mmCIF file of C-alpha atoms in Angstrom:
data_model
loop_
_atom_site.group_PDB
_atom_site.id
_atom_site.type_symbol
_atom_site.label_atom_id
_atom_site.label_comp_id
_atom_site.label_asym_id
_atom_site.label_seq_id
_atom_site.Cartn_x
_atom_site.Cartn_y
_atom_site.Cartn_z
ATOM 1 C CA UNK A 28 126.717 -128.285 -31.060
ATOM 2 C CA UNK A 29 127.382 -128.244 -34.327
ATOM 3 C CA UNK A 30 125.618 -126.589 -36.982
ATOM 4 C CA UNK A 31 124.613 -126.307 -36.539
ATOM 5 C CA UNK A 32 125.123 -122.942 -38.245
ATOM 6 C CA UNK A 33 123.633 -123.018 -41.732
ATOM 7 C CA UNK A 34 121.089 -120.212 -41.902
ATOM 8 C CA UNK A 35 121.642 -118.519 -45.222
ATOM 9 C CA UNK A 36 118.421 -119.713 -46.827
ATOM 10 C CA UNK A 37 116.369 -116.750 -47.957
ATOM 11 C CA UNK A 38 119.114 -114.188 -47.435
ATOM 12 C CA UNK A 39 118.260 -110.709 -48.680
ATOM 13 C CA UNK A 40 121.581 -109.768 -50.186
ATOM 14 C CA UNK A 41 122.366 -112.926 -52.053
ATOM 15 C CA UNK A 42 118.979 -114.508 -52.689
ATOM 16 C CA UNK A 43 119.631 -114.389 -56.404
ATOM 17 C CA UNK A 44 122.571 -116.693 -55.785
ATOM 18 C CA UNK A 45 121.334 -118.613 -52.783
ATOM 19 C CA UNK A 46 117.779 -119.432 -53.760
ATOM 20 C CA UNK A 47 117.108 -122.389 -51.486
ATOM 21 C CA UNK A 48 113.503 -122.935 -50.569
ATOM 22 C CA UNK A 49 112.933 -122.780 -46.834
ATOM 23 C CA UNK A 50 112.222 -126.215 -45.373
ATOM 24 C CA UNK A 51 110.699 -126.118 -41.866
ATOM 25 C CA UNK A 52 111.399 -129.824 -41.399
ATOM 26 C CA UNK A 53 115.116 -129.053 -41.259
ATOM 27 C CA UNK A 54 114.473 -126.800 -38.275
ATOM 28 C CA UNK A 55 112.500 -129.691 -36.808
ATOM 29 C CA UNK A 56 115.520 -131.917 -37.297
ATOM 30 C CA UNK A 57 117.629 -129.346 -35.445
ATOM 31 C CA UNK A 58 115.120 -129.511 -32.587
ATOM 32 C CA UNK A 59 115.471 -133.290 -32.359
ATOM 33 C CA UNK A 60 119.248 -132.946 -32.374
ATOM 34 C CA UNK A 61 119.398 -130.331 -29.612
ATOM 35 C CA UNK A 62 116.990 -132.286 -27.403
ATOM 36 C CA UNK A 63 119.177 -135.374 -27.767
ATOM 37 C CA UNK A 64 122.271 -133.397 -26.814
ATOM 38 C CA UNK A 65 120.445 -131.933 -23.829
ATOM 39 C CA UNK A 66 119.340 -135.378 -22.628
ATOM 40 C CA UNK A 67 122.904 -136.625 -22.905
ATOM 41 C CA UNK A 68 124.305 -133.778 -20.831
ATOM 42 C CA UNK A 69 121.463 -134.103 -18.316
ATOM 43 C CA UNK A 70 122.580 -137.730 -17.725
ATOM 44 C CA UNK A 71 119.132 -139.116 -18.479
ATOM 45 C CA UNK A 72 119.143 -142.928 -18.094
ATOM 46 C CA UNK A 73 119.526 -144.814 -21.366
ATOM 47 C CA UNK A 74 120.547 -141.627 -23.168
ATOM 48 C CA UNK A 75 124.290 -141.791 -22.624
ATOM 49 C CA UNK A 76 124.701 -142.141 -26.381
ATOM 50 C CA UNK A 77 122.481 -139.160 -27.186
ATOM 51 C CA UNK A 78 125.680 -137.265 -27.999
ATOM 52 C CA UNK A 79 125.024 -138.599 -31.504
ATOM 53 C CA UNK A 80 122.663 -135.642 -31.831
ATOM 54 C CA UNK A 81 125.741 -133.617 -32.738
ATOM 55 C CA UNK A 82 126.226 -135.760 -35.823
ATOM 56 C CA UNK A 83 122.749 -134.817 -37.052
ATOM 57 C CA UNK A 84 123.821 -131.196 -36.825
ATOM 58 C CA UNK A 85 127.085 -131.817 -38.638
ATOM 59 C CA UNK A 86 125.390 -133.475 -41.613
ATOM 60 C CA UNK A 87 122.755 -130.759 -41.847
ATOM 61 C CA UNK A 88 125.372 -128.017 -41.626
ATOM 62 C CA UNK A 89 127.474 -129.552 -44.387
ATOM 63 C CA UNK A 90 124.422 -130.000 -46.586
ATOM 64 C CA UNK A 91 123.142 -126.430 -46.302
ATOM 65 C CA UNK A 92 126.464 -124.628 -46.412
ATOM 66 C CA UNK A 93 127.653 -126.591 -49.439
ATOM 67 C CA UNK A 94 124.322 -126.130 -51.223
ATOM 68 C CA UNK A 95 124.699 -122.374 -50.826
ATOM 69 C CA UNK A 96 128.295 -122.383 -52.003
ATOM 70 C CA UNK A 97 127.408 -124.460 -55.062
ATOM 71 C CA UNK A 98 124.545 -122.117 -55.952
ATOM 72 C CA UNK A 99 126.866 -119.144 -55.639
ATOM 73 C CA UNK A 100 129.484 -120.765 -57.857
ATOM 74 C CA UNK A 101 126.805 -121.554 -60.442
ATOM 75 C CA UNK A 102 125.757 -117.901 -60.474
ATOM 76 C CA UNK A 103 129.105 -116.096 -60.330
ATOM 77 C CA UNK A 104 131.676 -118.678 -61.399
ATOM 78 C CA UNK A 105 133.548 -117.990 -58.143
ATOM 79 C CA UNK A 106 133.121 -117.944 -54.378
ATOM 80 C CA UNK A 107 133.261 -114.684 -52.462
ATOM 81 C CA UNK A 108 135.203 -115.794 -49.377
ATOM 82 C CA UNK A 109 135.087 -112.401 -47.715
ATOM 83 C CA UNK A 110 131.296 -112.277 -47.957
ATOM 84 C CA UNK A 111 130.986 -115.850 -46.718
ATOM 85 C CA UNK A 112 133.187 -115.376 -43.646
ATOM 86 C CA UNK A 113 131.700 -111.973 -42.863
ATOM 87 C CA UNK A 114 128.204 -113.438 -42.876
ATOM 88 C CA UNK A 115 129.278 -116.406 -40.767
ATOM 89 C CA UNK A 116 130.835 -114.041 -38.236
ATOM 90 C CA UNK A 117 127.750 -111.842 -37.984
ATOM 91 C CA UNK A 118 125.521 -114.877 -37.591
ATOM 92 C CA UNK A 119 127.550 -116.769 -34.996
ATOM 93 C CA UNK A 120 129.840 -114.444 -33.080
ATOM 94 C CA UNK A 121 127.312 -112.065 -31.432
ATOM 95 C CA UNK A 122 125.422 -114.837 -29.660
ATOM 96 C CA UNK A 123 128.663 -116.562 -28.685
ATOM 97 C CA UNK A 124 130.215 -113.389 -27.301
ATOM 98 C CA UNK A 125 127.045 -112.601 -25.347
ATOM 99 C CA UNK A 126 127.113 -116.063 -23.797
ATOM 100 C CA UNK A 127 130.824 -115.952 -23.020
ATOM 101 C CA UNK A 128 130.479 -112.483 -21.511
ATOM 102 C CA UNK A 129 127.667 -113.653 -19.250
ATOM 103 C CA UNK A 130 129.667 -116.713 -18.271
ATOM 104 C CA UNK A 131 132.737 -114.605 -17.479
ATOM 105 C CA UNK A 132 130.674 -112.333 -15.210
ATOM 106 C CA UNK A 133 128.465 -114.861 -13.428
ATOM 107 C CA UNK A 134 130.538 -118.066 -13.293
ATOM 108 C CA UNK A 135 132.770 -116.764 -10.440
ATOM 109 C CA UNK A 136 129.637 -116.049 -8.422
ATOM 110 C CA UNK A 137 128.020 -119.419 -9.099
ATOM 111 C CA UNK A 138 131.183 -121.550 -8.954
ATOM 112 C CA UNK A 139 133.704 -119.618 -6.822
ATOM 113 C CA UNK A 140 136.177 -122.509 -6.884
ATOM 114 C CA UNK A 141 136.681 -122.371 -10.646
ATOM 115 C CA UNK A 142 140.174 -121.249 -11.612
ATOM 116 C CA UNK A 143 140.060 -121.574 -15.392
ATOM 117 C CA UNK A 144 137.261 -119.165 -16.314
ATOM 118 C CA UNK A 145 139.425 -116.668 -18.205
ATOM 119 C CA UNK A 146 141.253 -119.384 -20.094
ATOM 120 C CA UNK A 147 138.015 -121.153 -21.006
ATOM 121 C CA UNK A 148 136.495 -117.953 -22.340
ATOM 122 C CA UNK A 149 139.532 -117.097 -24.466
ATOM 123 C CA UNK A 150 139.927 -120.599 -25.925
ATOM 124 C CA UNK A 151 136.201 -120.761 -26.708
ATOM 125 C CA UNK A 152 136.129 -117.296 -28.301
ATOM 126 C CA UNK A 153 139.039 -118.254 -30.566
ATOM 127 C CA UNK A 154 137.298 -121.475 -31.649
ATOM 128 C CA UNK A 155 140.150 -123.649 -30.398
ATOM 129 C CA UNK A 156 138.086 -125.815 -28.062
ATOM 130 C CA UNK A 157 138.160 -128.974 -30.187
ATOM 131 C CA UNK A 158 141.918 -129.470 -30.123
ATOM 132 C CA UNK A 159 142.164 -127.704 -26.767
ATOM 133 C CA UNK A 160 139.949 -130.299 -25.102
ATOM 134 C CA UNK A 161 141.456 -133.228 -26.991
ATOM 135 C CA UNK A 162 145.063 -132.488 -26.059
ATOM 136 C CA UNK A 163 145.230 -129.767 -23.397
ATOM 137 C CA UNK A 164 142.061 -130.225 -21.303
ATOM 138 C CA UNK A 165 140.962 -126.680 -22.118
ATOM 139 C CA UNK A 166 138.293 -125.395 -21.932
ATOM 140 C CA UNK A 167 137.599 -127.520 -18.898
ATOM 141 C CA UNK A 168 134.173 -126.256 -17.868
ATOM 142 C CA UNK A 169 132.847 -125.227 -21.285
ATOM 143 C CA UNK A 170 133.224 -128.617 -22.883
ATOM 144 C CA UNK A 171 130.346 -128.087 -25.293
ATOM 145 C CA UNK A 172 132.342 -125.433 -27.170
ATOM 146 C CA UNK A 173 134.185 -128.195 -29.022
ATOM 147 C CA UNK A 174 131.525 -128.698 -31.703
ATOM 148 C CA UNK A 175 131.397 -124.985 -32.514
ATOM 149 C CA UNK A 176 135.147 -125.128 -33.085
ATOM 150 C CA UNK A 177 134.787 -128.178 -35.322
ATOM 151 C CA UNK A 178 132.277 -126.362 -37.508
ATOM 152 C CA UNK A 179 134.331 -123.182 -37.577
ATOM 153 C CA UNK A 180 137.307 -125.137 -38.872
ATOM 154 C CA UNK A 181 135.056 -126.634 -41.522
ATOM 155 C CA UNK A 182 133.993 -123.127 -42.569
ATOM 156 C CA UNK A 183 137.643 -122.110 -42.884
ATOM 157 C CA UNK A 184 138.819 -125.132 -44.858
ATOM 158 C CA UNK A 185 135.875 -126.201 -46.992
ATOM 159 C CA UNK A 186 135.043 -123.153 -49.191
ATOM 160 C CA UNK A 187 138.525 -122.845 -50.757
ATOM 161 C CA UNK A 188 138.820 -126.619 -51.086
ATOM 162 C CA UNK A 189 135.404 -126.811 -52.734
ATOM 163 C CA UNK A 190 136.370 -123.996 -55.110
ATOM 164 C CA UNK A 191 139.493 -125.939 -56.070
ATOM 165 C CA UNK A 192 137.420 -129.065 -56.759
ATOM 166 C CA UNK A 193 134.908 -127.068 -58.791
ATOM 167 C CA UNK A 194 137.682 -125.551 -60.888
ATOM 168 C CA UNK A 195 139.205 -128.920 -61.803
ATOM 169 C CA UNK A 196 136.174 -131.219 -61.870
ATOM 170 C CA UNK A 197 133.195 -131.487 -64.202
ATOM 171 C CA UNK A 198 129.982 -130.619 -62.383
ATOM 172 C CA UNK A 199 128.395 -134.026 -62.966
ATOM 173 C CA UNK A 200 131.514 -135.693 -61.567
ATOM 174 C CA UNK A 201 131.999 -133.500 -58.505
ATOM 175 C CA UNK A 202 130.459 -136.168 -56.294
ATOM 176 C CA UNK A 203 133.468 -138.418 -56.922
ATOM 177 C CA UNK A 204 136.180 -136.398 -55.111
ATOM 178 C CA UNK A 205 133.752 -135.437 -52.337
ATOM 179 C CA UNK A 206 132.823 -139.082 -51.836
ATOM 180 C CA UNK A 207 136.532 -139.917 -51.773
ATOM 181 C CA UNK A 208 137.045 -137.306 -49.056
ATOM 182 C CA UNK A 209 134.277 -138.903 -46.975
ATOM 183 C CA UNK A 210 135.937 -142.303 -47.274
ATOM 184 C CA UNK A 211 139.407 -140.938 -46.518
ATOM 185 C CA UNK A 212 138.214 -139.124 -43.396
ATOM 186 C CA UNK A 213 136.464 -142.269 -42.169
ATOM 187 C CA UNK A 214 139.664 -144.247 -42.731
ATOM 188 C CA UNK A 215 141.628 -141.515 -40.951
ATOM 189 C CA UNK A 216 139.411 -141.838 -37.876
ATOM 190 C CA UNK A 217 139.583 -145.625 -38.028
ATOM 191 C CA UNK A 218 143.376 -145.374 -38.141
ATOM 192 C CA UNK A 219 143.498 -143.525 -34.822
ATOM 193 C CA UNK A 220 141.024 -145.922 -33.276
ATOM 194 C CA UNK A 221 143.193 -148.838 -34.385
ATOM 195 C CA UNK A 222 146.236 -147.081 -32.954
ATOM 196 C CA UNK A 223 144.499 -147.064 -29.580
ATOM 197 C CA UNK A 224 144.340 -143.294 -29.203
ATOM 198 C CA UNK A 225 142.237 -142.094 -26.287
ATOM 199 C CA UNK A 226 138.497 -141.836 -26.941
ATOM 200 C CA UNK A 227 138.284 -138.141 -26.093
ATOM 201 C CA UNK A 228 141.269 -137.336 -28.332
ATOM 202 C CA UNK A 229 139.374 -138.733 -31.309
ATOM 203 C CA UNK A 230 135.892 -137.588 -30.298
ATOM 204 C CA UNK A 231 136.572 -133.850 -30.108
ATOM 205 C CA UNK A 232 138.877 -133.111 -33.064
ATOM 206 C CA UNK A 233 137.897 -131.544 -36.346
ATOM 207 C CA UNK A 234 140.012 -133.880 -38.448
ATOM 208 C CA UNK A 235 138.389 -136.976 -36.908
ATOM 209 C CA UNK A 236 134.836 -135.571 -36.927
ATOM 210 C CA UNK A 237 134.706 -134.108 -40.436
ATOM 211 C CA UNK A 238 132.886 -137.081 -41.960
ATOM 212 C CA UNK A 239 129.419 -135.799 -41.051
ATOM 213 C CA UNK A 240 129.927 -132.391 -42.650
ATOM 214 C CA UNK A 241 131.520 -133.952 -45.709
ATOM 215 C CA UNK A 242 128.685 -136.464 -46.018
ATOM 216 C CA UNK A 243 126.208 -133.587 -45.893
ATOM 217 C CA UNK A 244 128.311 -131.835 -48.530
ATOM 218 C CA UNK A 245 128.166 -134.933 -50.715
ATOM 219 C CA UNK A 246 124.385 -134.908 -50.443
ATOM 220 C CA UNK A 247 124.398 -131.226 -51.450
ATOM 221 C CA UNK A 248 126.533 -132.001 -54.509
ATOM 222 C CA UNK A 249 124.066 -134.707 -55.530
ATOM 223 C CA UNK A 250 121.109 -132.389 -54.926
ATOM 224 C CA UNK A 251 122.547 -129.528 -57.000
ATOM 225 C CA UNK A 252 124.427 -131.326 -59.772
ATOM 226 C CA UNK A 253 122.719 -134.719 -59.868
ATOM 227 C CA UNK A 254 119.099 -133.838 -59.209
ATOM 228 C CA UNK A 255 117.921 -137.025 -60.897
ATOM 229 C CA UNK A 256 119.848 -139.042 -58.317
ATOM 230 C CA UNK A 257 118.212 -137.071 -55.530
ATOM 231 C CA UNK A 258 114.807 -137.825 -57.030
ATOM 232 C CA UNK A 259 115.687 -141.503 -57.205
ATOM 233 C CA UNK A 260 116.813 -141.528 -53.570
ATOM 234 C CA UNK A 261 113.629 -139.773 -52.494
ATOM 235 C CA UNK A 262 111.553 -142.320 -54.403
ATOM 236 C CA UNK A 263 113.327 -145.070 -52.433
ATOM 237 C CA UNK A 264 113.109 -143.345 -49.072
ATOM 238 C CA UNK A 265 111.092 -146.213 -47.579
ATOM 239 C CA UNK A 266 114.286 -148.262 -47.663
ATOM 240 C CA UNK A 267 116.497 -145.481 -46.329
ATOM 241 C CA UNK A 268 114.158 -144.692 -43.439
ATOM 242 C CA UNK A 269 114.762 -148.091 -41.904
ATOM 243 C CA UNK A 270 117.672 -146.284 -40.294
ATOM 244 C CA UNK A 271 115.188 -144.387 -38.090
ATOM 245 C CA UNK A 272 114.180 -147.350 -35.889
ATOM 246 C CA UNK A 273 117.862 -148.328 -35.720
ATOM 247 C CA UNK A 274 118.904 -144.918 -34.391
ATOM 248 C CA UNK A 275 117.469 -145.390 -30.849
ATOM 249 C CA UNK A 276 119.455 -148.596 -30.538
ATOM 250 C CA UNK A 277 122.595 -146.660 -31.429
ATOM 251 C CA UNK A 278 121.857 -144.237 -28.602
ATOM 252 C CA UNK A 279 121.194 -147.040 -26.137
ATOM 253 C CA UNK A 280 123.908 -149.361 -27.371
ATOM 254 C CA UNK A 281 126.866 -146.993 -27.419
ATOM 255 C CA UNK A 282 128.155 -144.981 -24.499
ATOM 256 C CA UNK A 283 131.064 -142.693 -23.766
ATOM 257 C CA UNK A 284 134.479 -144.329 -24.156
ATOM 258 C CA UNK A 285 133.128 -147.010 -26.510
ATOM 259 C CA UNK A 286 135.415 -147.361 -29.518
ATOM 260 C CA UNK A 287 132.484 -148.681 -31.530
ATOM 261 C CA UNK A 288 130.821 -145.285 -31.227
ATOM 262 C CA UNK A 289 133.793 -143.671 -32.943
ATOM 263 C CA UNK A 290 133.377 -145.865 -35.990
ATOM 264 C CA UNK A 291 129.968 -147.384 -36.558
ATOM 265 C CA UNK A 292 128.012 -145.186 -34.150
ATOM 266 C CA UNK A 293 129.050 -141.968 -35.876
ATOM 267 C CA UNK A 294 128.584 -143.516 -39.319
ATOM 268 C CA UNK A 295 125.066 -144.778 -38.588
ATOM 269 C CA UNK A 296 124.031 -141.473 -37.027
ATOM 270 C CA UNK A 297 125.341 -139.562 -40.044
ATOM 271 C CA UNK A 298 123.550 -141.868 -42.477
ATOM 272 C CA UNK A 299 120.351 -141.443 -40.465
ATOM 273 C CA UNK A 300 120.617 -137.677 -40.897
ATOM 274 C CA UNK A 301 121.162 -138.137 -44.643
ATOM 275 C CA UNK A 302 118.067 -140.354 -44.870
ATOM 276 C CA UNK A 303 115.965 -137.741 -43.044
ATOM 277 C CA UNK A 304 117.141 -134.870 -45.269
ATOM 278 C CA UNK A 305 116.337 -136.926 -48.369
ATOM 279 C CA UNK A 306 112.903 -137.877 -47.018
ATOM 280 C CA UNK A 307 111.854 -134.268 -46.332
ATOM 281 C CA UNK A 308 113.493 -132.764 -49.426
ATOM 282 C CA UNK A 309 110.222 -132.681 -51.407
ATOM 283 C CA UNK A 310 108.333 -130.885 -48.620
ATOM 284 C CA UNK A 311 105.789 -133.652 -48.249
ATOM 285 C CA UNK A 312 105.218 -136.936 -46.457
ATOM 286 C CA UNK A 313 104.570 -138.054 -42.892
ATOM 287 C CA UNK A 314 108.104 -137.381 -41.668
ATOM 288 C CA UNK A 315 108.031 -133.895 -43.176
ATOM 289 C CA UNK A 316 104.729 -133.172 -41.426
ATOM 290 C CA UNK A 317 106.053 -134.455 -38.096
ATOM 291 C CA UNK A 318 109.245 -132.407 -38.203
ATOM 292 C CA UNK A 319 107.321 -129.313 -39.331
ATOM 293 C CA UNK A 320 105.237 -129.099 -36.155
ATOM 294 C CA UNK A 321 105.369 -125.488 -34.895
ATOM 295 C CA UNK A 322 106.991 -126.295 -31.548
ATOM 296 C CA UNK A 323 109.762 -128.296 -33.203
ATOM 297 C CA UNK A 324 110.338 -125.567 -35.789
ATOM 298 C CA UNK A 325 110.634 -122.924 -33.062
ATOM 299 C CA UNK A 326 113.018 -125.079 -31.020
ATOM 300 C CA UNK A 327 115.075 -125.600 -34.165
ATOM 301 C CA UNK A 328 115.327 -121.869 -34.714
ATOM 302 C CA UNK A 329 116.483 -121.480 -31.113
ATOM 303 C CA UNK A 330 118.810 -124.472 -31.191
ATOM 304 C CA UNK A 331 122.060 -122.519 -31.564
ATOM 305 C CA UNK A 332 121.248 -120.429 -28.504
ATOM 306 C CA UNK A 333 119.975 -123.436 -26.575
ATOM 307 C CA UNK A 334 123.223 -125.196 -27.283
ATOM 308 C CA UNK A 335 125.268 -122.246 -26.063
ATOM 309 C CA UNK A 336 123.368 -121.780 -22.812
ATOM 310 C CA UNK A 337 122.279 -125.284 -21.864
ATOM 311 C CA UNK A 338 125.577 -126.714 -20.625
ATOM 312 C CA UNK A 339 126.176 -124.328 -17.688
ATOM 313 C CA UNK A 340 122.464 -124.556 -16.846
ATOM 314 C CA UNK A 341 122.561 -128.349 -16.834
ATOM 315 C CA UNK A 342 125.821 -128.383 -14.906
ATOM 316 C CA UNK A 343 124.337 -126.184 -12.196
ATOM 317 C CA UNK A 344 121.075 -128.114 -11.922
ATOM 318 C CA UNK A 345 122.796 -131.517 -12.015
ATOM 319 C CA UNK A 346 124.643 -130.693 -8.802
ATOM 320 C CA UNK A 347 121.393 -130.255 -6.880
ATOM 321 C CA UNK A 348 118.649 -132.233 -8.630
ATOM 322 C CA UNK A 349 117.744 -135.569 -10.150
ATOM 323 C CA UNK A 350 117.833 -135.894 -13.917
ATOM 324 C CA UNK A 351 114.041 -135.528 -14.266
ATOM 325 C CA UNK A 352 114.130 -132.078 -12.651
ATOM 326 C CA UNK A 353 117.185 -131.152 -14.685
ATOM 327 C CA UNK A 354 115.197 -131.847 -17.855
ATOM 328 C CA UNK A 355 111.956 -130.268 -16.630
ATOM 329 C CA UNK A 356 113.652 -127.047 -15.544
ATOM 330 C CA UNK A 357 116.814 -126.956 -17.632
ATOM 331 C CA UNK A 358 115.347 -127.206 -21.124
ATOM 332 C CA UNK A 359 112.783 -124.377 -20.692
ATOM 333 C CA UNK A 360 115.380 -122.226 -18.939
ATOM 334 C CA UNK A 361 117.911 -122.795 -21.718
ATOM 335 C CA UNK A 362 115.249 -122.027 -24.325
ATOM 336 C CA UNK A 363 114.385 -118.789 -22.498
ATOM 337 C CA UNK A 364 118.009 -117.634 -22.535
ATOM 338 C CA UNK A 365 118.237 -118.616 -26.208
ATOM 339 C CA UNK A 366 115.086 -116.680 -27.081
ATOM 340 C CA UNK A 367 116.370 -113.604 -25.249
ATOM 341 C CA UNK A 368 119.581 -113.792 -27.249
ATOM 342 C CA UNK A 369 117.820 -114.529 -30.539
ATOM 343 C CA UNK A 370 115.288 -111.715 -30.388
ATOM 344 C CA UNK A 371 117.821 -109.094 -29.295
ATOM 345 C CA UNK A 372 121.499 -109.495 -30.133
ATOM 346 C CA UNK A 373 121.130 -112.099 -32.878
ATOM 347 C CA UNK A 374 118.279 -110.324 -34.631
ATOM 348 C CA UNK A 375 120.245 -107.076 -34.588
ATOM 349 C CA UNK A 376 123.271 -108.881 -36.059
ATOM 350 C CA UNK A 377 121.126 -110.473 -38.775
ATOM 351 C CA UNK A 378 119.786 -107.074 -39.829
ATOM 352 C CA UNK A 379 123.331 -105.716 -39.851
ATOM 353 C CA UNK A 380 124.495 -108.662 -41.907
ATOM 354 C CA UNK A 381 121.765 -108.129 -44.487
ATOM 355 C CA UNK A 382 122.368 -104.366 -44.678
ATOM 356 C CA UNK A 383 126.057 -105.005 -45.271
ATOM 357 C CA UNK A 384 125.188 -107.595 -47.898
ATOM 358 C CA UNK A 385 122.939 -105.244 -49.849
ATOM 359 C CA UNK A 386 126.019 -103.299 -50.862
ATOM 360 C CA UNK A 387 127.332 -106.273 -52.813
ATOM 361 C CA UNK A 388 126.718 -106.186 -56.571
ATOM 362 C CA UNK A 389 124.017 -108.504 -57.830
ATOM 363 C CA UNK A 390 122.543 -109.241 -61.221
ATOM 364 C CA UNK A 391 119.102 -109.803 -59.734
ATOM 365 C CA UNK A 392 116.668 -107.735 -57.701
ATOM 366 C CA UNK A 393 116.839 -107.727 -53.949
ATOM 367 C CA UNK A 394 114.453 -110.201 -52.327
ATOM 368 C CA UNK A 395 111.344 -109.071 -50.535
ATOM 369 C CA UNK A 396 111.316 -108.585 -46.803
ATOM 370 C CA UNK A 397 108.811 -111.415 -46.426
ATOM 371 C CA UNK A 398 111.161 -113.905 -48.038
ATOM 372 C CA UNK A 399 114.115 -112.620 -46.049
ATOM 373 C CA UNK A 400 112.288 -113.184 -42.792
ATOM 374 C CA UNK A 401 111.838 -116.851 -43.630
ATOM 375 C CA UNK A 402 115.551 -117.619 -43.418
ATOM 376 C CA UNK A 403 116.451 -120.870 -41.743
ATOM 377 C CA UNK A 404 117.869 -120.236 -38.276
ATOM 378 C CA UNK A 405 121.154 -121.732 -37.170
ATOM 379 C CA UNK A 406 121.834 -124.101 -34.318
#
């Protein structure tokens, strides 16, 4: 679900601009998020509200993408939109197209009664699933594509908007307009809730789900331009981490079609993600060690592929098995498909992306291969 897609850390071609130290705990956080999403879709008892895992992804995506953009602007005094969108395409599109191609071929064999396969594939490939689901019930059988569309719209809108803010705002004061945007987007969502709009119409749309990515962006602004504030927040993490024991109650307490989830559920989940990112930002501490466990890190690196493949897998297994078997079989199977995609098509696309990037002018030497291989994988 969402990204879920911030993987530029350690890039070969722009390391001089995007020098963000790899943090394995952030991959661990991705692993937690994708497992929560999986449990929600598997209809595991008491995990109806595990869809909040998407909000963890949104915050993390906003944080990493904005950090990279801010570093680039510091280096060059501008943002290279063409490079940004080209790199996003090469990171995300190959895996998506592989998945959609497999779905287009095999879905008619597995579900012969489906009549909307072609339409679902086209809408998903064009990243229109968020508004398509909210207002036109399309895609109907690839519902999980909505979060990828939300993030893609963020990628389209945020870089030029951030550049505009950077041009007209002092660096130390950049947090003010970004914070205002967070508040305005929360109020915008609350407005539609108060108007009584349908739950699914609010849940799936970019404009009503942008708060998480903007909140992550706000944290990035603080980290880059107000480092002393970030240090102060980290020093007070014991207060922020009280959100962690609250988070399970959010999952249990809110379910689908609950208006409270649209307001306070999303907000609490997003703040929990912020607290976790702050806590692991210094690469030390118990939470950092827990999220840096090798299995969690690997799952985090596979999380984008797992997200792509898990929904049809879960949908197929759910029709024939209890939830326990869906989890026991579905998660490893989804991870296997994700690994196959990651170590073939995605790895090829990453090498292509970095070769293309080497042609860009840079005032600094190209990074070593060892550093490049430590890039943070996307969800």
